[in-house]
Coordinates of N, CA, C and O in Angstrom, one line a residue:
M12 N -4.7 -10.1 -138.8 CA -4.5 -10.2 -140.3 C -3.7 -11.5 -140.6 O -2.7 -11.7 -139.9
L13 N -4.1 -12.2 -141.6 CA -3.4 -13.4 -142.0 C -2.7 -13.1 -143.3 O -3.1 -12.3 -144.1
A14 N -1.5 -13.8 -143.4 CA -0.7 -13.6 -144.6 C -0.2 -14.9 -145.1 O 0.1 -15.9 -144.3
V15 N 0.1 -15.0 -146.4 CA 0.8 -16.1 -147.1 C 2.2 -15.6 -147.2 O 2.4 -14.5 -147.6
Y16 N 3.2 -16.5 -146.9 CA 4.6 -16.0 -146.9 C 5.5 -16.7 -148.0 O 5.5 -17.9 -148.0
T17 N 6.2 -15.9 -148.7 CA 7.3 -16.4 -149.5 C 8.5 -15.7 -148.9 O 8.6 -14.5 -148.8
V18 N 9.5 -16.5 -148.4 CA 10.6 -16.0 -147.6 C 11.9 -16.3 -148.3 O 12.2 -17.5 -148.7
N19 N 12.8 -15.3 -148.4 CA 14.2 -15.5 -148.9 C 15.1 -15.3 -147.7 O 15.0 -14.2 -147.0
I20 N 15.9 -16.2 -147.3 CA 16.8 -16.1 -146.2 C 18.2 -16.1 -146.8 O 18.6 -16.9 -147.6
I21 N 19.0 -15.1 -146.4 CA 20.4 -14.9 -146.9 C 21.3 -14.9 -145.6 O 21.0 -14.2 -144.7
A22 N 22.4 -15.7 -145.7 CA 23.3 -15.8 -144.5 C 24.6 -16.2 -145.0 O 24.8 -16.7 -146.1
D23 N 25.6 -16.0 -144.1 CA 27.0 -16.5 -144.3 C 26.9 -18.0 -144.4 O 26.4 -18.7 -143.4
K24 N 27.5 -18.6 -145.4 CA 27.4 -20.1 -145.6 C 28.2 -20.9 -144.6 O 27.8 -21.9 -144.2
A25 N 29.3 -20.3 -144.2 CA 30.2 -21.1 -143.3 C 29.6 -21.2 -141.9 O 29.6 -22.2 -141.3
S26 N 28.9 -20.1 -141.4 CA 28.4 -20.2 -140.1 C 26.9 -20.6 -140.0 O 26.4 -21.0 -139.0
A27 N 26.2 -20.5 -141.1 CA 24.8 -20.9 -141.2 C 24.5 -21.7 -142.5 O 23.9 -21.2 -143.4
P28 N 25.0 -22.9 -142.5 CA 24.8 -23.7 -143.8 C 23.3 -24.2 -143.9 O 22.9 -24.6 -145.0
L29 N 22.6 -24.1 -142.8 CA 21.2 -24.5 -142.8 C 20.3 -23.3 -142.7 O 20.4 -22.5 -141.8
L30 N 19.4 -23.2 -143.7 CA 18.4 -22.1 -143.7 C 17.0 -22.6 -143.9 O 16.7 -23.2 -144.9
L31 N 16.2 -22.5 -142.8 CA 14.9 -23.1 -142.8 C 13.8 -22.0 -142.5 O 14.1 -21.1 -141.8
S32 N 12.6 -22.3 -143.0 CA 11.5 -21.4 -142.7 C 10.2 -22.3 -142.8 O 10.2 -23.4 -143.1
N33 N 9.1 -21.6 -142.6 CA 7.8 -22.3 -142.8 C 7.5 -22.7 -144.2 O 8.0 -22.1 -145.2
G34 N 6.7 -23.7 -144.4 CA 6.2 -24.1 -145.7 C 7.1 -25.1 -146.5 O 7.8 -25.9 -145.9
N35 N 7.0 -24.9 -147.8 CA 7.8 -25.8 -148.7 C 9.0 -25.1 -149.3 O 8.9 -23.9 -149.5
Y36 N 10.1 -25.9 -149.4 CA 11.3 -25.3 -149.9 C 11.2 -25.1 -151.4 O 10.8 -25.9 -152.2
L37 N 11.5 -23.8 -151.8 CA 11.4 -23.5 -153.3 C 12.8 -23.6 -154.0 O 12.8 -23.9 -155.1
G38 N 13.9 -23.4 -153.2 CA 15.2 -23.6 -153.8 C 16.2 -22.6 -153.1 O 15.8 -21.8 -152.3
G39 N 17.4 -22.7 -153.5 CA 18.4 -21.9 -153.0 C 19.7 -22.0 -153.8 O 19.8 -22.8 -154.7
A40 N 20.7 -21.1 -153.5 CA 21.9 -21.1 -154.3 C 23.0 -20.4 -153.5 O 22.7 -19.6 -152.6
D41 N 24.2 -20.6 -153.9 CA 25.4 -19.9 -153.4 C 25.4 -18.6 -154.1 O 25.2 -18.5 -155.3
M42 N 25.7 -17.5 -153.3 CA 25.7 -16.2 -153.9 C 27.1 -15.8 -154.4 O 27.3 -14.7 -154.9
G43 N 28.1 -16.6 -154.1 CA 29.5 -16.3 -154.6 C 30.3 -15.4 -153.8 O 31.5 -15.2 -154.1
D44 N 29.8 -14.9 -152.7 CA 30.6 -14.0 -151.9 C 30.6 -14.5 -150.4 O 30.8 -13.7 -149.5
G45 N 30.5 -15.8 -150.3 CA 30.6 -16.4 -149.0 C 29.2 -16.5 -148.4 O 29.0 -17.1 -147.3
R46 N 28.2 -16.0 -149.0 CA 26.8 -16.1 -148.5 C 26.0 -17.0 -149.5 O 26.4 -17.3 -150.6
H47 N 24.9 -17.5 -148.9 CA 24.0 -18.3 -149.7 C 22.6 -17.9 -149.3 O 22.3 -17.2 -148.4
F48 N 21.6 -18.4 -150.1 CA 20.2 -18.1 -149.8 C 19.3 -19.3 -150.0 O 19.7 -20.3 -150.6
A49 N 18.2 -19.3 -149.3 CA 17.2 -20.3 -149.4 C 15.8 -19.6 -149.5 O 15.6 -18.6 -148.8
A50 N 14.9 -20.2 -150.3 CA 13.6 -19.6 -150.4 C 12.6 -20.6 -150.0 O 12.7 -21.8 -150.3
W51 N 11.5 -20.2 -149.3 CA 10.5 -21.0 -148.8 C 9.1 -20.4 -149.1 O 9.0 -19.1 -149.0
F52 N 8.1 -21.2 -149.3 CA 6.8 -20.7 -149.5 C 5.8 -21.4 -148.6 O 5.7 -22.7 -148.7
D53 N 5.0 -20.7 -147.8 CA 4.0 -21.3 -147.0 C 2.7 -20.8 -147.5 O 2.3 -19.7 -147.4
P54 N 1.9 -21.7 -148.2 CA 0.7 -21.3 -148.8 C -0.5 -21.2 -147.9 O -1.6 -20.7 -148.3
H55 N -0.3 -21.5 -146.6 CA -1.5 -21.4 -145.7 C -1.4 -20.0 -144.9 O -0.5 -19.8 -144.2
P56 N -2.5 -19.2 -145.1 CA -2.5 -17.9 -144.4 C -2.3 -18.1 -142.8 O -2.9 -19.0 -142.3
K57 N -1.5 -17.2 -142.3 CA -1.3 -17.3 -140.8 C -0.9 -15.9 -140.3 O -0.4 -15.1 -141.1
P58 N -1.0 -15.7 -139.0 CA -0.6 -14.4 -138.4 C 0.9 -14.4 -138.4 O 1.6 -15.4 -138.4
S59 N 1.5 -13.2 -138.4 CA 3.0 -13.0 -138.5 C 3.7 -13.7 -137.3 O 4.8 -14.1 -137.4
Y60 N 3.1 -13.8 -136.1 CA 3.8 -14.4 -135.0 C 4.0 -15.9 -135.2 O 4.8 -16.5 -134.4
L61 N 3.4 -16.5 -136.2 CA 3.7 -17.9 -136.4 C 4.8 -18.1 -137.5 O 5.2 -19.2 -137.8
F62 N 5.3 -17.0 -138.0 CA 6.4 -17.0 -139.0 C 7.6 -17.6 -138.2 O 7.9 -17.3 -137.1
A63 N 8.3 -18.5 -138.9 CA 9.5 -19.2 -138.2 C 10.7 -19.2 -139.1 O 10.6 -19.2 -140.3
L64 N 11.9 -19.1 -138.5 CA 13.1 -19.1 -139.3 C 14.2 -19.8 -138.4 O 14.3 -19.5 -137.2
V65 N 15.1 -20.6 -139.1 CA 16.3 -21.2 -138.5 C 17.4 -21.0 -139.4 O 17.3 -21.2 -140.6
A66 N 18.5 -20.5 -138.9 CA 19.8 -20.3 -139.6 C 20.9 -20.8 -138.7 O 21.1 -20.3 -137.6
G67 N 21.6 -21.8 -139.1 CA 22.7 -22.3 -138.3 C 23.3 -23.6 -138.8 O 23.2 -23.9 -140.0
D68 N 23.9 -24.4 -138.0 CA 24.6 -25.6 -138.4 C 24.1 -26.7 -137.5 O 24.5 -26.8 -136.3
L69 N 23.3 -27.6 -138.0 CA 22.7 -28.7 -137.3 C 22.8 -30.0 -138.1 O 22.8 -30.0 -139.3
G70 N 22.7 -31.1 -137.4 CA 22.6 -32.4 -138.0 C 21.2 -32.7 -138.3 O 20.3 -32.0 -137.8
V71 N 20.9 -33.7 -139.1 CA 19.5 -34.0 -139.5 C 19.3 -35.5 -139.5 O 20.2 -36.3 -139.9
V72 N 18.1 -35.9 -139.1 CA 17.6 -37.3 -139.2 C 16.4 -37.2 -140.2 O 15.5 -36.4 -140.0
E73 N 16.5 -38.0 -141.3 CA 15.4 -37.9 -142.3 C 14.7 -39.2 -142.5 O 15.2 -40.3 -142.3
D74 N 13.4 -39.1 -142.9 CA 12.6 -40.2 -143.2 C 11.5 -39.7 -144.1 O 11.5 -38.5 -144.4
T75 N 10.5 -40.5 -144.4 CA 9.4 -40.1 -145.2 C 8.1 -40.7 -144.6 O 8.2 -41.7 -143.8
F76 N 7.0 -40.1 -144.9 CA 5.7 -40.6 -144.5 C 4.8 -40.6 -145.7 O 4.7 -39.6 -146.4
T77 N 4.1 -41.7 -146.0 CA 3.2 -41.8 -147.1 C 1.8 -41.5 -146.6 O 1.3 -42.3 -145.7
T78 N 1.1 -40.5 -147.1 CA -0.2 -40.1 -146.7 C -1.2 -41.1 -147.2 O -1.0 -41.9 -148.1
M79 N -2.5 -41.0 -146.7 CA -3.5 -41.9 -147.1 C -3.9 -41.8 -148.5 O -4.4 -42.8 -149.1
S80 N -3.5 -40.7 -149.2 CA -3.8 -40.5 -150.6 C -2.6 -41.0 -151.4 O -2.6 -40.9 -152.7
G81 N -1.5 -41.4 -150.8 CA -0.3 -41.9 -151.5 C 0.8 -40.9 -151.7 O 1.8 -41.2 -152.3
R82 N 0.6 -39.7 -151.2 CA 1.6 -38.6 -151.4 C 2.7 -38.8 -150.3 O 2.4 -39.1 -149.2
E83 N 3.9 -38.6 -150.8 CA 5.1 -38.8 -149.9 C 5.5 -37.4 -149.2 O 5.6 -36.4 -150.0
V84 N 5.6 -37.4 -147.9 CA 6.0 -36.2 -147.2 C 7.4 -36.4 -146.6 O 7.6 -37.5 -145.9
A85 N 8.3 -35.5 -146.8 CA 9.6 -35.6 -146.2 C 9.5 -35.2 -144.8 O 8.9 -34.2 -144.4
L86 N 10.2 -36.0 -143.9 CA 10.2 -35.8 -142.5 C 11.7 -35.5 -142.1 O 12.6 -36.3 -142.4
K87 N 11.9 -34.4 -141.4 CA 13.3 -34.0 -141.0 C 13.3 -33.5 -139.6 O 12.5 -32.7 -139.2
I88 N 14.2 -34.1 -138.8 CA 14.4 -33.7 -137.4 C 15.8 -33.1 -137.3 O 16.8 -33.9 -137.5
Y89 N 16.0 -31.8 -137.0 CA 17.3 -31.2 -136.9 C 17.7 -31.1 -135.5 O 16.9 -30.7 -134.6
V90 N 18.9 -31.6 -135.2 CA 19.5 -31.6 -133.8 C 20.9 -31.2 -133.9 O 21.5 -31.1 -135.0
E91 N 21.5 -30.9 -132.7 CA 22.9 -30.6 -132.7 C 23.7 -31.7 -133.2 O 23.3 -32.9 -133.0
H92 N 24.8 -31.5 -133.8 CA 25.7 -32.5 -134.3 C 26.1 -33.5 -133.2 O 26.4 -33.1 -132.1
G93 N 26.0 -34.8 -133.5 CA 26.3 -35.8 -132.5 C 25.1 -36.3 -131.8 O 25.2 -37.3 -131.1
K94 N 24.0 -35.6 -131.9 CA 22.8 -36.0 -131.1 C 21.7 -36.7 -132.0 O 20.6 -36.9 -131.6
E95 N 22.1 -37.0 -133.3 CA 21.2 -37.6 -134.2 C 20.5 -38.9 -133.7 O 19.3 -39.0 -133.9
P96 N 21.3 -39.8 -133.0 CA 20.6 -41.0 -132.5 C 19.5 -40.7 -131.6 O 18.6 -41.5 -131.5
R97 N 19.5 -39.6 -130.9 CA 18.5 -39.3 -129.9 C 17.2 -38.9 -130.6 O 16.1 -38.9 -129.9
A98 N 17.2 -38.7 -131.9 CA 16.0 -38.3 -132.6 C 15.2 -39.4 -133.2 O 14.1 -39.2 -133.7
A99 N 15.7 -40.7 -133.0 CA 15.0 -41.8 -133.6 C 13.6 -42.0 -133.0 O 12.7 -42.3 -133.7
Y100 N 13.6 -41.8 -131.7 CA 12.3 -42.0 -131.0 C 11.3 -40.9 -131.5 O 10.1 -41.2 -131.7
A101 N 11.8 -39.7 -131.6 CA 10.9 -38.6 -132.1 C 10.4 -38.9 -133.5 O 9.2 -38.6 -133.8
M102 N 11.3 -39.4 -134.3 CA 10.8 -39.7 -135.7 C 9.7 -40.8 -135.7 O 8.7 -40.7 -136.4
D103 N 9.9 -41.8 -134.9 CA 8.9 -42.9 -134.8 C 7.6 -42.3 -134.3 O 6.5 -42.6 -134.8
A104 N 7.7 -41.4 -133.2 CA 6.5 -40.8 -132.7 C 5.8 -39.9 -133.7 O 4.6 -39.9 -133.8
L105 N 6.6 -39.2 -134.5 CA 6.0 -38.3 -135.5 C 5.2 -39.1 -136.5 O 4.1 -38.8 -136.8
K106 N 5.8 -40.2 -137.0 CA 5.1 -41.0 -138.0 C 3.8 -41.6 -137.4 O 2.8 -41.7 -138.1
R107 N 3.9 -42.1 -136.2 CA 2.7 -42.7 -135.6 C 1.6 -41.6 -135.4 O 0.4 -41.9 -135.6
S108 N 2.0 -40.4 -135.0 CA 1.0 -39.3 -134.8 C 0.4 -38.9 -136.1 O -0.8 -38.6 -136.2
M109 N 1.2 -38.8 -137.2 CA 0.6 -38.5 -138.5 C -0.4 -39.5 -138.9 O -1.5 -39.2 -139.5
K110 N -0.1 -40.8 -138.7 CA -1.0 -41.9 -139.0 C -2.2 -41.8 -138.2 O -3.4 -42.0 -138.7
W111 N -2.1 -41.5 -136.9 CA -3.2 -41.4 -136.0 C -4.1 -40.2 -136.5 O -5.4 -40.4 -136.5
D112 N -3.6 -39.1 -136.9 CA -4.4 -38.0 -137.4 C -5.2 -38.4 -138.6 O -6.4 -38.1 -138.7
E113 N -4.6 -39.2 -139.5 CA -5.3 -39.7 -140.6 C -6.4 -40.6 -140.2 O -7.6 -40.5 -140.7
D114 N -6.1 -41.6 -139.4 CA -7.1 -42.6 -139.0 C -8.2 -42.0 -138.1 O -9.4 -42.4 -138.3
T115 N -7.9 -41.1 -137.3 CA -8.9 -40.6 -136.3 C -9.7 -39.5 -136.9 O -10.9 -39.4 -136.8
F116 N -9.1 -38.6 -137.7 CA -9.8 -37.4 -138.2 C -9.9 -37.4 -139.7 O -10.6 -36.5 -140.3
G117 N -9.3 -38.3 -140.4 CA -9.4 -38.3 -141.9 C -8.7 -37.2 -142.5 O -8.9 -36.8 -143.6
R118 N -7.7 -36.6 -141.8 CA -6.9 -35.5 -142.3 C -5.5 -35.9 -142.5 O -4.8 -36.4 -141.7
E119 N -5.0 -35.6 -143.7 CA -3.6 -35.8 -144.0 C -2.8 -34.5 -144.0 O -3.4 -33.5 -144.3
Y120 N -1.5 -34.6 -143.7 CA -0.7 -33.5 -143.7 C -0.6 -32.9 -145.1 O -0.5 -33.6 -146.1
D121 N -0.7 -31.5 -145.2 CA -0.9 -30.9 -146.5 C 0.3 -30.1 -147.1 O 0.2 -29.5 -148.1
L122 N 1.5 -30.3 -146.5 CA 2.7 -29.7 -147.0 C 3.6 -30.8 -147.5 O 3.4 -32.0 -147.2
D123 N 4.7 -30.5 -148.2 CA 5.6 -31.5 -148.8 C 6.6 -31.9 -147.7 O 7.3 -32.9 -147.9
I124 N 6.8 -31.1 -146.6 CA 7.8 -31.4 -145.7 C 7.3 -31.1 -144.3 O 6.5 -30.2 -144.1
F125 N 7.8 -31.9 -143.3 CA 7.5 -31.6 -141.9 C 8.8 -31.6 -141.1 O 9.6 -32.6 -141.2
M126 N 9.1 -30.5 -140.5 CA 10.4 -30.4 -139.8 C 10.3 -30.1 -138.3 O 9.3 -29.4 -137.9
I127 N 11.2 -30.7 -137.6 CA 11.3 -30.4 -136.1 C 12.7 -30.0 -135.9 O 13.7 -30.6 -136.4
V128 N 12.9 -28.9 -135.1 CA 14.2 -28.5 -134.7 C 14.3 -28.7 -133.2 O 13.5 -28.3 -132.4
A129 N 15.3 -29.5 -132.7 CA 15.5 -29.8 -131.3 C 16.9 -29.5 -130.9 O 17.9 -30.0 -131.4
V130 N 17.1 -28.6 -129.9 CA 18.4 -28.2 -129.4 C 18.4 -28.2 -127.9 O 17.3 -28.1 -127.3
S131 N 19.6 -28.2 -127.3 CA 19.7 -28.2 -125.9 C 19.3 -26.9 -125.2 O 18.7 -26.9 -124.2
D132 N 19.8 -25.8 -125.8 CA 19.6 -24.5 -125.2 C 18.5 -23.8 -126.0 O 18.7 -23.3 -127.1
F133 N 17.4 -23.6 -125.4 CA 16.3 -22.9 -126.0 C 15.5 -22.2 -124.9 O 15.1 -22.8 -123.9
N134 N 15.4 -20.9 -125.0 CA 14.9 -20.1 -123.9 C 13.4 -19.8 -124.0 O 12.9 -18.9 -123.3
M135 N 12.7 -20.4 -124.9 CA 11.2 -20.2 -125.0 C 10.5 -21.4 -124.6 O 11.0 -22.5 -124.5
G136 N 9.2 -21.3 -124.4 CA 8.3 -22.4 -124.1 C 7.9 -23.2 -125.4 O 8.6 -23.0 -126.4
R137 N 6.9 -24.0 -125.3 CA 6.5 -24.8 -126.5 C 5.8 -23.8 -127.5 O 5.2 -22.9 -127.2
W138 N 6.0 -24.2 -128.8 CA 5.3 -23.5 -129.8 C 5.2 -24.4 -131.0 O 6.0 -25.2 -131.3
R139 N 4.1 -24.3 -131.7 CA 3.8 -25.2 -132.8 C 3.4 -24.3 -134.0 O 2.5 -23.5 -133.9
T140 N 4.0 -24.6 -135.2 CA 3.5 -24.0 -136.4 C 3.2 -25.2 -137.4 O 3.4 -26.4 -137.0
R141 N 2.7 -24.9 -138.5 CA 2.3 -26.0 -139.5 C 3.5 -26.8 -139.9 O 3.4 -27.9 -140.3
V142 N 4.7 -26.2 -139.9 CA 5.9 -26.9 -140.5 C 6.9 -27.4 -139.4 O 7.8 -28.1 -139.7
S143 N 6.7 -26.9 -138.2 CA 7.6 -27.4 -137.1 C 6.8 -27.6 -135.8 O 5.9 -26.9 -135.5
T144 N 7.2 -28.6 -135.1 CA 6.6 -28.8 -133.8 C 7.7 -28.7 -132.8 O 8.8 -29.1 -133.0
S145 N 7.3 -28.2 -131.6 CA 8.3 -28.1 -130.5 C 7.8 -28.7 -129.3 O 6.6 -28.7 -129.0
S146 N 8.7 -29.3 -128.5 CA 8.4 -29.8 -127.2 C 9.8 -30.1 -126.6 O 10.8 -29.9 -127.2
T147 N 9.8 -30.6 -125.3 CA 11.1 -30.9 -124.8 C 11.6 -32.2 -125.5 O 10.9 -33.0 -125.9
T148 N 12.9 -32.3 -125.5 CA 13.5 -33.5 -126.1 C 13.4 -34.7 -125.3 O 13.8 -35.8 -125.7
N149 N 12.8 -34.5 -124.1 CA 12.5 -35.7 -123.3 C 11.5 -36.6 -124.2 O 11.4 -37.8 -124.0
T150 N 10.7 -35.9 -125.0 CA 9.8 -36.6 -125.9 C 10.5 -37.1 -127.2 O 10.0 -37.9 -127.9
C151 N 11.7 -36.6 -127.4 CA 12.5 -37.0 -128.6 C 13.3 -38.3 -128.3 O 13.7 -39.0 -129.2
S152 N 13.6 -38.5 -127.0 CA 14.4 -39.7 -126.6 C 13.7 -40.4 -125.4 O 13.4 -39.7 -124.5
P153 N 13.6 -41.7 -125.5 CA 12.9 -42.4 -124.4 C 13.8 -42.4 -123.1 O 13.3 -42.8 -122.0
T154 N 15.1 -42.1 -123.2 CA 16.0 -42.1 -122.0 C 15.9 -40.8 -121.4 O 16.2 -39.7 -122.0
R155 N 15.6 -40.7 -120.1 CA 15.4 -39.5 -119.4 C 16.6 -39.2 -118.5 O 16.6 -38.2 -117.7
K156 N 17.7 -39.9 -118.6 CA 18.9 -39.7 -117.8 C 19.7 -38.5 -118.3 O 20.5 -38.0 -117.6
R157 N 19.6 -38.2 -119.5 CA 20.3 -37.2 -120.1 C 19.8 -35.8 -119.8 O 18.6 -35.7 -119.4
R158 N 20.6 -34.8 -119.9 CA 20.2 -33.4 -119.8 C 19.1 -33.2 -120.8 O 19.3 -33.5 -122.0
P159 N 17.9 -32.6 -120.4 CA 16.9 -32.4 -121.4 C 17.3 -31.5 -122.5 O 18.0 -30.5 -122.3
M160 N 17.0 -31.9 -123.7 CA 17.2 -31.1 -124.9 C 15.8 -30.6 -125.3 O 14.9 -31.4 -125.3
R161 N 15.7 -29.4 -125.7 CA 14.4 -28.8 -126.0 C 14.3 -28.6 -127.5 O 15.2 -28.2 -128.1
T162 N 13.0 -28.8 -128.0 CA 12.8 -28.5 -129.4 C 12.3 -27.1 -129.5 O 11.9 -26.5 -128.5
M163 N 12.3 -26.5 -130.7 CA 11.9 -25.2 -130.8 C 11.3 -25.0 -132.2 O 11.5 -25.8 -133.1
P164 N 10.6 -23.9 -132.3 CA 10.1 -23.6 -133.6 C 11.3 -23.2 -134.5 O 12.4 -22.9 -134.1
I165 N 11.0 -23.1 -135.8 CA 12.1 -22.8 -136.7 C 12.5 -21.4 -136.6 O 13.4 -21.0 -137.3
S166 N 12.1 -20.7 -135.6 CA 12.5 -19.3 -135.5 C 13.5 -19.1 -134.3 O 14.0 -18.0 -134.1
R167 N 13.8 -20.1 -133.5 CA 14.7 -19.9 -132.4 C 15.9 -20.8 -132.5 O 15.8 -21.9 -133.1
R168 N 17.0 -20.5 -131.9 CA 18.2 -21.3 -132.0 C 19.0 -21.4 -130.7 O 18.8 -20.5 -129.9
S169 N 19.9 -22.3 -130.6 CA 20.7 -22.4 -129.4 C 21.8 -21.4 -129.6 O 22.0 -20.8 -130.6
S170 N 22.6 -21.1 -128.5 CA 23.7 -20.1 -128.6 C 24.7 -20.5 -129.7 O 25.3 -19.6 -130.3
R171 N 24.8 -21.8 -130.0 CA 25.8 -22.2 -131.0 C 25.3 -21.8 -132.4 O 26.1 -21.5 -133.3
T172 N 24.0 -21.8 -132.6 CA 23.5 -21.5 -133.9 C 22.5 -20.3 -133.9 O 21.7 -20.1 -134.8
N173 N 22.6 -19.5 -132.8 CA 21.7 -18.3 -132.7 C 22.0 -17.3 -133.8 O 23.1 -17.0 -134.1
T174 N 20.9 -16.8 -134.4 CA 21.0 -15.9 -135.5 C 21.8 -14.6 -135.0 O 22.4 -13.9 -135.8
S175 N 21.8 -14.3 -133.7 CA 22.5 -13.2 -133.3 C 24.0 -13.4 -133.2 O 24.7 -12.4 -133.1
T176 N 24.4 -14.7 -133.3 CA 25.9 -14.9 -133.2 C 26.5 -15.4 -134.5 O 27.6 -15.7 -134.6
I177 N 25.6 -15.6 -135.6 CA 26.2 -16.1 -136.8 C 26.4 -15.0 -137.9 O 26.8 -15.3 -139.0
G178 N 26.2 -13.8 -137.5 CA 26.4 -12.7 -138.5 C 25.0 -12.3 -139.1 O 24.0 -12.8 -138.7
P179 N 25.1 -11.5 -140.1 CA 23.8 -11.0 -140.7 C 23.0 -12.2 -141.3 O 23.5 -12.9 -142.1
V180 N 21.8 -12.2 -141.0 CA 20.8 -13.1 -141.6 C 19.6 -12.2 -142.0 O 19.1 -11.4 -141.3
T181 N 19.2 -12.4 -143.3 CA 18.1 -11.5 -143.8 C 17.0 -12.4 -144.2 O 17.2 -13.4 -144.9
A182 N 15.8 -12.1 -143.8 CA 14.6 -12.8 -144.3 C 13.7 -11.7 -144.9 O 13.5 -10.6 -144.4
S183 N 13.2 -12.0 -146.1 CA 12.4 -11.1 -146.8 C 11.1 -11.7 -147.3 O 11.1 -12.9 -147.7
P184 N 9.9 -11.0 -147.2 CA 8.7 -11.7 -147.6 C 8.5 -11.6 -149.1 O 7.5 -11.9 -149.6
A185 N 9.5 -11.1 -149.8 CA 9.4 -10.9 -151.3 C 9.7 -12.2 -152.0 O 10.5 -13.0 -151.5
G186 N 9.1 -12.5 -153.1 CA 9.4 -13.7 -153.9 C 10.7 -13.6 -154.6 O 11.3 -12.6 -154.8
I187 N 11.3 -14.8 -155.0 CA 12.6 -14.9 -155.7 C 12.4 -14.2 -157.0 O 11.6 -14.6 -157.8
G188 N 13.2 -13.3 -157.3 CA 13.2 -12.6 -158.6 C 11.9 -12.0 -159.0 O 11.6 -11.8 -160.2
S189 N 11.1 -11.8 -158.1 CA 9.8 -11.2 -158.4 C 9.7 -9.8 -157.8 O 10.1 -9.6 -156.7
S190 N 9.1 -8.9 -158.5 CA 8.9 -7.6 -158.0 C 7.6 -7.5 -157.1 O 7.4 -6.6 -156.3
S191 N 6.8 -8.5 -157.2 CA 5.5 -8.5 -156.4 C 5.7 -9.4 -155.2 O 6.2 -10.5 -155.3
A192 N 5.4 -8.9 -154.1 CA 5.5 -9.7 -152.8 C 4.3 -10.7 -152.8 O 3.2 -10.4 -153.2
S193 N 4.6 -11.8 -152.3 CA 3.6 -12.9 -152.1 C 2.9 -12.8 -150.8 O 2.0 -13.6 -150.5
R194 N 3.3 -11.8 -150.0 CA 2.6 -11.7 -148.7 C 1.3 -11.0 -148.9 O 1.2 -9.9 -149.4
K195 N 0.2 -11.7 -148.6 CA -1.1 -11.2 -148.9 C -1.9 -11.0 -147.6 O -1.8 -11.8 -146.7
A196 N -2.6 -10.0 -147.5 CA -3.4 -9.7 -146.3 C -4.7 -10.5 -146.4 O -5.2 -10.9 -147.3

């Protein structure tokens, strides 16, 4: 069964200032009690095992890509603080691969944002969703002398930012302020 997801993520703002999920960012706010929330909408039907979530504290490298139709897509690579320079190669590779997809297949990326999360400690294999790509960070940095850093889907974290160590994190498929769920079968 495939579903379209609208996701609200609620977490402690001090330990998880970053709240990511599949799709496009709808908005977020401080809840006034030390917690905050972020809402995401993924308009493309997918099975639930491709649902992804990240809550933690990471640095980010940002850029943009202009599609063949002239639409601007935000590109973000999230890494552990201090490792942002290592993501420059990954950003360049991402932009080249998006251009290659357009040139080769005539297909442009169809969301407003493309995110990659890359951390040193990740206990799963490769995984790819529409909004995040994962591979080892040997592909993020051309230098192979460093300890490999692995990328992950937006649903897994390192021990530093693991959802199991940051306190309660809640994700709900219900829309913001809406009594009807956007999760469709």
